[in-house]
PDB file of N, CA and C in Angstrom:
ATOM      1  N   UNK A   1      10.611  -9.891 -14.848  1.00 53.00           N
ATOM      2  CA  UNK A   1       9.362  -9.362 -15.349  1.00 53.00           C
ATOM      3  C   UNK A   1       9.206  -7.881 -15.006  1.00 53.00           C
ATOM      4  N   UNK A   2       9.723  -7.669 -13.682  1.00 58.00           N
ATOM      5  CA  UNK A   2       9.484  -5.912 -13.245  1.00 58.00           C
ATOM      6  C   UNK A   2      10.895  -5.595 -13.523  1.00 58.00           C
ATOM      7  N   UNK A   3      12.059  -5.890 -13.641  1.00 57.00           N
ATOM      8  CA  UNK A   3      13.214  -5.310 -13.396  1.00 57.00           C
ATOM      9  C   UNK A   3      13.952  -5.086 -15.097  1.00 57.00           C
ATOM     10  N   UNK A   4      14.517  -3.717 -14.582  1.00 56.00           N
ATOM     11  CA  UNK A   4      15.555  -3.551 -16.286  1.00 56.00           C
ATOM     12  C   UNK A   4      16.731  -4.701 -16.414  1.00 56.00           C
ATOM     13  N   UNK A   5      16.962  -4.721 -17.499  1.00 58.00           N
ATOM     14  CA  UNK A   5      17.868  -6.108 -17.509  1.00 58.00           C
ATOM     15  C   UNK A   5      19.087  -5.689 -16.639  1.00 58.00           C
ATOM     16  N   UNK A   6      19.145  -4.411 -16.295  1.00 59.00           N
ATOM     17  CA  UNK A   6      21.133  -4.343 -15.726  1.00 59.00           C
ATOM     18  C   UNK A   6      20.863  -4.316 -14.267  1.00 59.00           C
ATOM     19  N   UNK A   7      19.418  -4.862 -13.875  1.00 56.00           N
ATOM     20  CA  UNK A   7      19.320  -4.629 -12.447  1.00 56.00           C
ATOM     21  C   UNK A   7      20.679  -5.646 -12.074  1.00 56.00           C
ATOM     22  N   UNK A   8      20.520  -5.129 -10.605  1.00 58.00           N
ATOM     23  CA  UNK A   8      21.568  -6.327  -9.416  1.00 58.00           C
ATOM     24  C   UNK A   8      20.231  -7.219  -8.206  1.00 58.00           C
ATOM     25  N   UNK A   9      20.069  -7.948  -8.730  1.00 55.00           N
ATOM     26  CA  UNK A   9      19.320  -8.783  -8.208  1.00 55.00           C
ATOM     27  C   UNK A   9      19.614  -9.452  -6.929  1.00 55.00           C
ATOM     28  N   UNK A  10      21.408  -9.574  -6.488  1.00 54.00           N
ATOM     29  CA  UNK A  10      21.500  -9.955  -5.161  1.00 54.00           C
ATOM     30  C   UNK A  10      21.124  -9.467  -3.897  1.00 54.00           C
ATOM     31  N   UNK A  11      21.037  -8.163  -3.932  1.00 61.00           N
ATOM     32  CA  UNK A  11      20.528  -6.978  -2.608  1.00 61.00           C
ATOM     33  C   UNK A  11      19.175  -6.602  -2.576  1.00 61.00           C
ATOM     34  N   UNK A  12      18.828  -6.113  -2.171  1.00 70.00           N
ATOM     35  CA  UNK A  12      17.534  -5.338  -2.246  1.00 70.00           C
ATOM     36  C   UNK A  12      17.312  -4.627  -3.324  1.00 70.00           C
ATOM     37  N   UNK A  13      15.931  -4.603  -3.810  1.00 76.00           N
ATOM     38  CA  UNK A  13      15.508  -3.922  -5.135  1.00 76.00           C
ATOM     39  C   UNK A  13      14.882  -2.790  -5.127  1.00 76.00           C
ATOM     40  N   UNK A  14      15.645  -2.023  -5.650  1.00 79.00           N
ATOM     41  CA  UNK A  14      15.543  -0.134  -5.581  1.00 79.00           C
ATOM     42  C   UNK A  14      14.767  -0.497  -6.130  1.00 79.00           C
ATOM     43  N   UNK A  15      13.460   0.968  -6.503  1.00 77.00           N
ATOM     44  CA  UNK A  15      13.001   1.762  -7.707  1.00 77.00           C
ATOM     45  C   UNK A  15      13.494   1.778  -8.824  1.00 77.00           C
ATOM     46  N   UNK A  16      14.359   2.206  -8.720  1.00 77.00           N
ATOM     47  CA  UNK A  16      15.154   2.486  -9.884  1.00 77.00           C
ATOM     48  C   UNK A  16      15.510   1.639 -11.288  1.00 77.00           C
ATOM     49  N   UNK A  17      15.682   0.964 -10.500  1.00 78.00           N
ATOM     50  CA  UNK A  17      16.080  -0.677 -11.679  1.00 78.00           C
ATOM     51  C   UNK A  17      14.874  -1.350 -11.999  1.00 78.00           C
ATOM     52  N   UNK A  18      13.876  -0.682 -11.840  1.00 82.00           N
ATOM     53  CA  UNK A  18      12.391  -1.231 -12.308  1.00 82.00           C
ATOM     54  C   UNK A  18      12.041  -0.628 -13.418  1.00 82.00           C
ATOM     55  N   UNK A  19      11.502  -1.444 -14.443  1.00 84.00           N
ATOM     56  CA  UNK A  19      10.752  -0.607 -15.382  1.00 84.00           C
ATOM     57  C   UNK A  19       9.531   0.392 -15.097  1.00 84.00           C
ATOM     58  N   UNK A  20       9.327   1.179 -16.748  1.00 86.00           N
ATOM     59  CA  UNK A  20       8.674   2.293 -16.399  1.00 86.00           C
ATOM     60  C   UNK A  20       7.313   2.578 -15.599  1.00 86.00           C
ATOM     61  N   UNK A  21       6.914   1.216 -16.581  1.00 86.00           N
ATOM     62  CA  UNK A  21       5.539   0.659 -16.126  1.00 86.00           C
ATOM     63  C   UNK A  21       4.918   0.427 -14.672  1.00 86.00           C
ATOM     64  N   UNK A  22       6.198  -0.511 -14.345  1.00 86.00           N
ATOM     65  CA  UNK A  22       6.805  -1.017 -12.763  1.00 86.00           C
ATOM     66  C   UNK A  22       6.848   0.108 -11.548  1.00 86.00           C
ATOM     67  N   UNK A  23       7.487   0.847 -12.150  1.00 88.00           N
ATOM     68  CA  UNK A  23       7.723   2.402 -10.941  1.00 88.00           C
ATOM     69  C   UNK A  23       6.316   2.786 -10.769  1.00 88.00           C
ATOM     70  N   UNK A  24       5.946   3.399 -11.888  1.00 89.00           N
ATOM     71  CA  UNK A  24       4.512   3.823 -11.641  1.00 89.00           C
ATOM     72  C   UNK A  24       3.590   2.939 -10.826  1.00 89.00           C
ATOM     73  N   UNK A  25       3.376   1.635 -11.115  1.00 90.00           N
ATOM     74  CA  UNK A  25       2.696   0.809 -10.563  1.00 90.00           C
ATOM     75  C   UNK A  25       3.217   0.611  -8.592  1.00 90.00           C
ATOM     76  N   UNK A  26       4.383   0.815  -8.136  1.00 89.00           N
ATOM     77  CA  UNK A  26       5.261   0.691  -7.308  1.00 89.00           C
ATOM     78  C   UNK A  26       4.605   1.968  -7.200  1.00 89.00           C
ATOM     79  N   UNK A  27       4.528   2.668  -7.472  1.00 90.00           N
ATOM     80  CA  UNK A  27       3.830   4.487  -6.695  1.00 90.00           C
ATOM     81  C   UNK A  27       2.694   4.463  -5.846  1.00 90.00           C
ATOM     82  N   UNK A  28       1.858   3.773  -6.865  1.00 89.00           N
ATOM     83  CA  UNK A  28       0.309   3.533  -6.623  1.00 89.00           C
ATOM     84  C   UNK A  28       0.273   2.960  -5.516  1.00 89.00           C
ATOM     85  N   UNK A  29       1.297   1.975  -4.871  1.00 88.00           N
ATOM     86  CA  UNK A  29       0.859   0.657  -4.263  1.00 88.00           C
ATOM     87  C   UNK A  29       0.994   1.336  -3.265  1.00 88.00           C
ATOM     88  N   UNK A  30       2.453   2.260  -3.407  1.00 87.00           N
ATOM     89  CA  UNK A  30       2.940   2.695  -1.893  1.00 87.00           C
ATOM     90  C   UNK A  30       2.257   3.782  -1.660  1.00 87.00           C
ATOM     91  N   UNK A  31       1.765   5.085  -2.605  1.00 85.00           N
ATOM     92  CA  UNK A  31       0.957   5.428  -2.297  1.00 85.00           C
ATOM     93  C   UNK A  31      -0.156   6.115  -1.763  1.00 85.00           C
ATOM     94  N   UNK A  32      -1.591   4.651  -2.221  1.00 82.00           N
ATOM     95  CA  UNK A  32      -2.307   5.029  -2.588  1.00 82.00           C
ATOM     96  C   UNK A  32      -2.890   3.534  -1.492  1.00 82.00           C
ATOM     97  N   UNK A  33      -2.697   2.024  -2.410  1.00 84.00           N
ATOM     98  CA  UNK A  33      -3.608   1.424  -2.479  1.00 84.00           C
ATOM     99  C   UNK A  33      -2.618   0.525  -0.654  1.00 84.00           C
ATOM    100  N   UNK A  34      -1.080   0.413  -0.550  1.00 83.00           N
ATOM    101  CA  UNK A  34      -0.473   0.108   1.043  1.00 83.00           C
ATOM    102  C   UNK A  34      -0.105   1.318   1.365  1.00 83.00           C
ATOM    103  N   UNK A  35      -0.650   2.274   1.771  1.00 80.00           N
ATOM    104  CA  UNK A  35       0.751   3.299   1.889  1.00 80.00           C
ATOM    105  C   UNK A  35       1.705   3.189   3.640  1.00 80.00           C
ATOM    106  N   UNK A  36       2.615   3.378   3.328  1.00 78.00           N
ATOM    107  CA  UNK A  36       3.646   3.449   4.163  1.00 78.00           C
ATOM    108  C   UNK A  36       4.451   4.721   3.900  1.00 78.00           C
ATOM    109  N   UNK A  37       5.234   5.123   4.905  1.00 73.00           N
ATOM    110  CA  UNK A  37       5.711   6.139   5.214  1.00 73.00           C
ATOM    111  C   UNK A  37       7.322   6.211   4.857  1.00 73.00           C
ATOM    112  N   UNK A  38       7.603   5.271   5.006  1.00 76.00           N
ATOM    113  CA  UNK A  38       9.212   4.782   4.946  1.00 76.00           C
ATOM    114  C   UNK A  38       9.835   3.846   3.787  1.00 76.00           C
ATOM    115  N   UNK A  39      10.888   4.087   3.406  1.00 79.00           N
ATOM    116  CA  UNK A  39      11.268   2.987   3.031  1.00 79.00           C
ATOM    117  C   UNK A  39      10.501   2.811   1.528  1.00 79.00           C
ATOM    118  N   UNK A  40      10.339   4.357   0.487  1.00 83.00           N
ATOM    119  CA  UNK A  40       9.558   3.910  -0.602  1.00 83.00           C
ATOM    120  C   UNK A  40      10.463   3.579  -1.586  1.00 83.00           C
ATOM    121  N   UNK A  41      11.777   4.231  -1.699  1.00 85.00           N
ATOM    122  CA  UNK A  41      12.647   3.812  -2.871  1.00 85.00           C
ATOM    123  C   UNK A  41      13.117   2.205  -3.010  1.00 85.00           C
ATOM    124  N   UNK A  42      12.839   1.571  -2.283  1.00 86.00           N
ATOM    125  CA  UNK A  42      12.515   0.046  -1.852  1.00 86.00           C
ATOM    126  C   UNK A  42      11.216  -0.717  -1.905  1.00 86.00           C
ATOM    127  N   UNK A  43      11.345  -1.535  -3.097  1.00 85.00           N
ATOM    128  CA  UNK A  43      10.626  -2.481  -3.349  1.00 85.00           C
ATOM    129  C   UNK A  43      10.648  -3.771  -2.165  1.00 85.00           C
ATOM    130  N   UNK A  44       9.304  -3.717  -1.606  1.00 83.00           N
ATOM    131  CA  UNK A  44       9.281  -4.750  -0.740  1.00 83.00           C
ATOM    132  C   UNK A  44       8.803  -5.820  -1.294  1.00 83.00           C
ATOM    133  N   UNK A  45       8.554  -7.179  -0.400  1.00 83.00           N
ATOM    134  CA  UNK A  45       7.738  -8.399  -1.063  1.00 83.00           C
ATOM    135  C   UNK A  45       6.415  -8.185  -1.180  1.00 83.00           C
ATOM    136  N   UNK A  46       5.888  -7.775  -0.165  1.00 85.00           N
ATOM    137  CA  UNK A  46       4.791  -7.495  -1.070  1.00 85.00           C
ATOM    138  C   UNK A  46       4.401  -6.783  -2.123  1.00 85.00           C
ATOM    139  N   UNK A  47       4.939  -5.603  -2.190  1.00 86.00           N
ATOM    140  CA  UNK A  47       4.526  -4.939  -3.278  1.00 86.00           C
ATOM    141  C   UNK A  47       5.166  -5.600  -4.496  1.00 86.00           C
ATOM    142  N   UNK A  48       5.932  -6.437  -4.788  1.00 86.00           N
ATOM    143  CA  UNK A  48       6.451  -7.540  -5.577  1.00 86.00           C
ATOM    144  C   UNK A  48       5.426  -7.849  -6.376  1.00 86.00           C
ATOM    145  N   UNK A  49       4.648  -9.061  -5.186  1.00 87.00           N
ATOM    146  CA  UNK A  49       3.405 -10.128  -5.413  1.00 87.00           C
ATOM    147  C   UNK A  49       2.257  -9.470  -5.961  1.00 87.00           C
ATOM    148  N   UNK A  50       2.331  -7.803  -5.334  1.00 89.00           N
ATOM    149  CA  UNK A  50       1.023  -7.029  -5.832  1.00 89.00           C
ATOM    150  C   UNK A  50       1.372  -6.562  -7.592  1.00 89.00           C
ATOM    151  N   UNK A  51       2.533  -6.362  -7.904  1.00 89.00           N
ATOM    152  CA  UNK A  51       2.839  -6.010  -9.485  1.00 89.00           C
ATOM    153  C   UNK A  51       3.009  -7.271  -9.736  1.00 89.00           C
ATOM    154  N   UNK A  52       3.146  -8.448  -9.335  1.00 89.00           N
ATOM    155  CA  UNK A  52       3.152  -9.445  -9.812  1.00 89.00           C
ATOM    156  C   UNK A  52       1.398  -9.758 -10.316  1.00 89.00           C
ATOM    157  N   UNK A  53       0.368  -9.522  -9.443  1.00 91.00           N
ATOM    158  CA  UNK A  53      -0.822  -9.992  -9.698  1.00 91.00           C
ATOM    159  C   UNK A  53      -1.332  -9.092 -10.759  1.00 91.00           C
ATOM    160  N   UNK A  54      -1.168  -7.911 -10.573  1.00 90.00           N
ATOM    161  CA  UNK A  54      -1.622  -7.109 -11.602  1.00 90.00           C
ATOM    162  C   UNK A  54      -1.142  -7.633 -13.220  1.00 90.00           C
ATOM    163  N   UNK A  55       0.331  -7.577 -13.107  1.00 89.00           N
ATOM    164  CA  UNK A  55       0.818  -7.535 -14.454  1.00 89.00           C
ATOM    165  C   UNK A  55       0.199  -9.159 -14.973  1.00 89.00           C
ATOM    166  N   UNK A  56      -0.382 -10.398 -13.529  1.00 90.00           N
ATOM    167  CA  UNK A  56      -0.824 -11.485 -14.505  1.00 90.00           C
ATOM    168  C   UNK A  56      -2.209 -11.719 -14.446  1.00 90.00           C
ATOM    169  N   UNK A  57      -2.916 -10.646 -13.964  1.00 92.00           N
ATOM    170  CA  UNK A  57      -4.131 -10.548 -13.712  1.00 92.00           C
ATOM    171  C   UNK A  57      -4.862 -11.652 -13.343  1.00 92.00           C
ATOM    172  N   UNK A  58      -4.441 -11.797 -11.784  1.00 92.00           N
ATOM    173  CA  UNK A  58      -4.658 -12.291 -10.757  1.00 92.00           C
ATOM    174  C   UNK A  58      -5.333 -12.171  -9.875  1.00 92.00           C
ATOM    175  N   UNK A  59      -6.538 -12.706  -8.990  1.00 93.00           N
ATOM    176  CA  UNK A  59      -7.364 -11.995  -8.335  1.00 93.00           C
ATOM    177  C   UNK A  59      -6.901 -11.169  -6.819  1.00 93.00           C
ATOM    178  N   UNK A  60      -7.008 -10.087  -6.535  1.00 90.00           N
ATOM    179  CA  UNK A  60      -6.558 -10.187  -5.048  1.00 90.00           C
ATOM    180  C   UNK A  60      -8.062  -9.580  -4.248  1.00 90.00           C
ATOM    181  N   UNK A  61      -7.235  -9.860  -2.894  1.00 91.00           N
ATOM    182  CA  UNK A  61      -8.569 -10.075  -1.949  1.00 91.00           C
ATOM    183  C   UNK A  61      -8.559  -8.964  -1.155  1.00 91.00           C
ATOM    184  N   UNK A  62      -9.114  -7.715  -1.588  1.00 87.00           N
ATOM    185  CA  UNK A  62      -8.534  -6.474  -1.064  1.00 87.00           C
ATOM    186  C   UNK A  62      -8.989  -6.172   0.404  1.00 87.00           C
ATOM    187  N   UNK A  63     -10.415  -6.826   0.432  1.00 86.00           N
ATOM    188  CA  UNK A  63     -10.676  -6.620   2.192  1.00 86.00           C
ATOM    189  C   UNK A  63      -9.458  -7.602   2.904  1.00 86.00           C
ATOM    190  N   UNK A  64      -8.763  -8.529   2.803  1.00 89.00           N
ATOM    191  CA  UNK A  64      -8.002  -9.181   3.345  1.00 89.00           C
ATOM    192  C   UNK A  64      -6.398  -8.310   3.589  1.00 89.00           C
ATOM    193  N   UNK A  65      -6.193  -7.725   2.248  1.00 87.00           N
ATOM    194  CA  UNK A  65      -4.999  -7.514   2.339  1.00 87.00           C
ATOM    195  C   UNK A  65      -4.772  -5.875   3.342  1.00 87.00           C
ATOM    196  N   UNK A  66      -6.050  -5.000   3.504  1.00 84.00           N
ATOM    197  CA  UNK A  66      -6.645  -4.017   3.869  1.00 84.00           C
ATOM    198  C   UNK A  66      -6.253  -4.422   5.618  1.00 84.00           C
ATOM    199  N   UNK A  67      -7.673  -4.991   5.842  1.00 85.00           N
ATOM    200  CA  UNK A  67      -7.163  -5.614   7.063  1.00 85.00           C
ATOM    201  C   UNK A  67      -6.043  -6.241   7.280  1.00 85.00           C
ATOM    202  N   UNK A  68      -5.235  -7.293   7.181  1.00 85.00           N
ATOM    203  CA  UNK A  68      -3.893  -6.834   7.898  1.00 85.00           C
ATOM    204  C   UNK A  68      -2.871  -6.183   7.742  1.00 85.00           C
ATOM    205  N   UNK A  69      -2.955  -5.091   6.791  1.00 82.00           N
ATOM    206  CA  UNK A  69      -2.154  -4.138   6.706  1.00 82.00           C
ATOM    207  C   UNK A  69      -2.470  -3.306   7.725  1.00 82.00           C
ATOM    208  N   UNK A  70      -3.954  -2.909   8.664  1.00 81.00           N
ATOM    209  CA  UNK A  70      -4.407  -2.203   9.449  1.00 81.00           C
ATOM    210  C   UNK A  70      -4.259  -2.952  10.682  1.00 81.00           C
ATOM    211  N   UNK A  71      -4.273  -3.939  10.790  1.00 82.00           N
ATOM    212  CA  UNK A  71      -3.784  -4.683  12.014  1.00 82.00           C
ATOM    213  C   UNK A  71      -2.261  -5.037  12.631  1.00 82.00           C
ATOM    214  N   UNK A  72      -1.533  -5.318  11.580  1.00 80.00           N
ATOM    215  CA  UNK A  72       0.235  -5.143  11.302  1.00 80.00           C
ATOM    216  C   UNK A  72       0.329  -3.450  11.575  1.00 80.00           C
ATOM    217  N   UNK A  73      -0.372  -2.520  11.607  1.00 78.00           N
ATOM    218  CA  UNK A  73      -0.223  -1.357  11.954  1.00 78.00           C
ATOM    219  C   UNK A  73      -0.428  -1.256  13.459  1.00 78.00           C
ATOM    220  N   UNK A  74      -1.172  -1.790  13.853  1.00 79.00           N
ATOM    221  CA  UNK A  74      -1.527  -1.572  15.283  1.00 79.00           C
ATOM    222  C   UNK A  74      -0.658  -2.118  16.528  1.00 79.00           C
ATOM    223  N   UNK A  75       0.026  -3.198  15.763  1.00 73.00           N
ATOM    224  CA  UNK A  75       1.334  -4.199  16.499  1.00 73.00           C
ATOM    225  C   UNK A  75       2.103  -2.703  17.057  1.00 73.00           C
ATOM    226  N   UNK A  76       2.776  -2.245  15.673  1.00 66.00           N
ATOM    227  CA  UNK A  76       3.932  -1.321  16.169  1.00 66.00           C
ATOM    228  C   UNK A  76       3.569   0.068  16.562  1.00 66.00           C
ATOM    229  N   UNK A  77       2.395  -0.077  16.763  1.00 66.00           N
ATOM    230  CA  UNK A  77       1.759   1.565  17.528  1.00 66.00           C
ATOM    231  C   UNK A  77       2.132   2.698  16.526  1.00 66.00           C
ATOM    232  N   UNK A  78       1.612   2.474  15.180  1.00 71.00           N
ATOM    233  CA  UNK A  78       1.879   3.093  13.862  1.00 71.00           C
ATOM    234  C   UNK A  78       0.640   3.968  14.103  1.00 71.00           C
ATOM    235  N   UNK A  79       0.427   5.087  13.191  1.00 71.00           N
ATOM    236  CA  UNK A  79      -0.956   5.272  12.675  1.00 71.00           C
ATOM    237  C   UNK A  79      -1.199   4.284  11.652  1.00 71.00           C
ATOM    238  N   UNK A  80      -2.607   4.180  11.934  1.00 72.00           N
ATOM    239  CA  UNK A  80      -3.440   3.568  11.122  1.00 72.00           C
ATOM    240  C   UNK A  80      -3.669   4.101   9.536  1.00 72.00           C
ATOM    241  N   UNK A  81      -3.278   3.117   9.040  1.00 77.00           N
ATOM    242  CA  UNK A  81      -3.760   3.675   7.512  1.00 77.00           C
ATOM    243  C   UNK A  81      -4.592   3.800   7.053  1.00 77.00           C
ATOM    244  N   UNK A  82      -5.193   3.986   5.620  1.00 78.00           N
ATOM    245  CA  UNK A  82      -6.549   4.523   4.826  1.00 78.00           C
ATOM    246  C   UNK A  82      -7.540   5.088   6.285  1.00 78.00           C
ATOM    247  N   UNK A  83      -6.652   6.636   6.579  1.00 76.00           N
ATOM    248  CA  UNK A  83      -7.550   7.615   7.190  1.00 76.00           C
ATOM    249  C   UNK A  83      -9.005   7.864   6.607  1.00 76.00           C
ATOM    250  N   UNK A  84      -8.552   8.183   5.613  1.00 76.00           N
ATOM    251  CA  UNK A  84     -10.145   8.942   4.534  1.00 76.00           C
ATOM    252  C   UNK A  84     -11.064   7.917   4.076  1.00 76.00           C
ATOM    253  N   UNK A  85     -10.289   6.965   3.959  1.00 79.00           N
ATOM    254  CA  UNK A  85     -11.255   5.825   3.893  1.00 79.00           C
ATOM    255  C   UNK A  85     -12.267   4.918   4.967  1.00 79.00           C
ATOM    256  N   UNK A  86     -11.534   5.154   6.498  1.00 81.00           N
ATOM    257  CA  UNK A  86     -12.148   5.178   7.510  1.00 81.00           C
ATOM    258  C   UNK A  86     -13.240   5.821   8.066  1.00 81.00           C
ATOM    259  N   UNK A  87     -12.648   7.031   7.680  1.00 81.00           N
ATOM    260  CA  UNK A  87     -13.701   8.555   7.839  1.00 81.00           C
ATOM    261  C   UNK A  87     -14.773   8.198   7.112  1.00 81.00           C
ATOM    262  N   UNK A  88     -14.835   7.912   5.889  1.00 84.00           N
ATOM    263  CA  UNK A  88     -16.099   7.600   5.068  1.00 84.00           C
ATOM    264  C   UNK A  88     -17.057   6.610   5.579  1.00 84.00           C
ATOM    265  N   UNK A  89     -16.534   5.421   6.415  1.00 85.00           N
ATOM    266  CA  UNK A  89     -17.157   4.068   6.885  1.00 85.00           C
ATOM    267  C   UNK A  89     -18.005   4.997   7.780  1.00 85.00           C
ATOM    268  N   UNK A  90     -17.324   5.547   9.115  1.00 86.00           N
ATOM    269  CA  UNK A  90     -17.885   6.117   9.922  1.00 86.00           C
ATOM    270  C   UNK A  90     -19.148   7.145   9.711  1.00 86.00           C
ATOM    271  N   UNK A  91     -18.592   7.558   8.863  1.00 87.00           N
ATOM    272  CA  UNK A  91     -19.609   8.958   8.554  1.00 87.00           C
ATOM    273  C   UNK A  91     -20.918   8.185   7.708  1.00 87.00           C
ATOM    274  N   UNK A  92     -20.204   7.369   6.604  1.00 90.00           N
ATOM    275  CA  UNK A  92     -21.703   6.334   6.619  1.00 90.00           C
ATOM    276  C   UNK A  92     -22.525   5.629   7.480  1.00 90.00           C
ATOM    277  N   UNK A  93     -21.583   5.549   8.719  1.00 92.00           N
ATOM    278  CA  UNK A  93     -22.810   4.742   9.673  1.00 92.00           C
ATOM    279  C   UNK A  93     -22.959   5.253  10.640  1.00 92.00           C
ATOM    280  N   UNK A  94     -22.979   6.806  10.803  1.00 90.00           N
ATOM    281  CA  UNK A  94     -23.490   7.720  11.441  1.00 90.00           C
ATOM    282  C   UNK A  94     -22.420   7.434  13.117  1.00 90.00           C
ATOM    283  N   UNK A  95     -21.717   7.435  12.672  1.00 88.00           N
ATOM    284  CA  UNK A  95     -20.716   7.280  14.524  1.00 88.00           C
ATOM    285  C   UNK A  95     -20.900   8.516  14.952  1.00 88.00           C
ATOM    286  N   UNK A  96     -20.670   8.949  15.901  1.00 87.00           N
ATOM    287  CA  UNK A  96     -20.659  10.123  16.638  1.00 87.00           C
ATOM    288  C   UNK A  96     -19.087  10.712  16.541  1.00 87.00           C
ATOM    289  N   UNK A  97     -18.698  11.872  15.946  1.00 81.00           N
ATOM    290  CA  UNK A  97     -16.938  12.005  15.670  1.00 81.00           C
ATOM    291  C   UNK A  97     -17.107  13.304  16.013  1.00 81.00           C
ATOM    292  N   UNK A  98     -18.067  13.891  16.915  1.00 83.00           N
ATOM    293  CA  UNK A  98     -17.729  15.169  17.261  1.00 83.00           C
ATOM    294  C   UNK A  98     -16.445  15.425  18.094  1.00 83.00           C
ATOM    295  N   UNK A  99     -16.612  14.768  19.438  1.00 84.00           N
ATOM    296  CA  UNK A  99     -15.475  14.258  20.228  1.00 84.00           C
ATOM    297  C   UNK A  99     -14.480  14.079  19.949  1.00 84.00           C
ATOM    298  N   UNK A 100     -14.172  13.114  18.550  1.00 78.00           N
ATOM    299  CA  UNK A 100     -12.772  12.747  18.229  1.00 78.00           C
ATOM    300  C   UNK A 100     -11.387  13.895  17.402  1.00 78.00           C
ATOM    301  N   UNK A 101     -10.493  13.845  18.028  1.00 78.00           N
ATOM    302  CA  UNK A 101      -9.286  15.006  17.425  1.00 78.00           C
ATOM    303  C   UNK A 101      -9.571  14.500  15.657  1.00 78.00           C
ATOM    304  N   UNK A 102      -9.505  16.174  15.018  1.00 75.00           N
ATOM    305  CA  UNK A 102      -9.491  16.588  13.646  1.00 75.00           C
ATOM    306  C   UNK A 102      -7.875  16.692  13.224  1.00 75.00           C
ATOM    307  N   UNK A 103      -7.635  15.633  12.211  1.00 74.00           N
ATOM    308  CA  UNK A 103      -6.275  16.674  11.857  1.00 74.00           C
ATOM    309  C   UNK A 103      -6.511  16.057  10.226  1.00 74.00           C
ATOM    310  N   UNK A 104      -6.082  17.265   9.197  1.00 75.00           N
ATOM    311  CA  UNK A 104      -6.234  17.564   8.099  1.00 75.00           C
ATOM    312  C   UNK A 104      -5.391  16.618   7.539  1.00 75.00           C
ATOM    313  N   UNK A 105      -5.890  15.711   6.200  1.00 65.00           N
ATOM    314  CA  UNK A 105      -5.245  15.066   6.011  1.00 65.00           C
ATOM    315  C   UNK A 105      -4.273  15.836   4.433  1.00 65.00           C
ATOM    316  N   UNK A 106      -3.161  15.595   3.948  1.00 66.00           N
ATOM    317  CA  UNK A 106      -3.083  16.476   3.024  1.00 66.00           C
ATOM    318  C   UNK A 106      -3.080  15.909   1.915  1.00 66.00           C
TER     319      UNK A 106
END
């Protein structure tokens, strides 16, 4: 369903061998909507299941998948993801962030 017909399906699944549609969608995921740092020319399982739901319009449960992507972050002493999106929670509920280190996100 995501892959060009001459993919190699036994190894791991590049970018590359994905359709057009697929890559783009594979951009977004990595990102925008999971982002990770590593490892983007590689289609993981999840991001699979996530072009899988989209392309069958499927519901997903984004506070769920949010949170443990932010908690699976904290295991390996990662930064935490969706910075700007954090920043916004906070700043909506008035936290105090004078104190806390600034660094520009780009």
């Amino acid at each position: 369903m995501v892959s060009i017909d001459q993919a190699d399906m036994t190894s791991r699944l590049l970018v590359g061998s994905l359709t057009f549609d697929c890559r783009i969608m594979h951009y977004i995921i990595v990102r925008i909507l999971m982002p990770r740092s590593s490892n983007l020319a590689q289609a993981s399982e999840e991001d699979l299941i996530l072009m899988w739901a989209f392309l069958t319009g499927r519901q997903i449960d984004w506070a769920h998948l949010i949170r443990y992507r932010m908690h699976k972050a904290l295991r390996s002493s990662a930064p935490l993801p969706y910075p700007q999106l954090i920043t916004l929670f906070l700043r909506h509920f008035n936290a105090p962030l004078a104190s806390e280190p600034f660094i520009q996100v780009k």
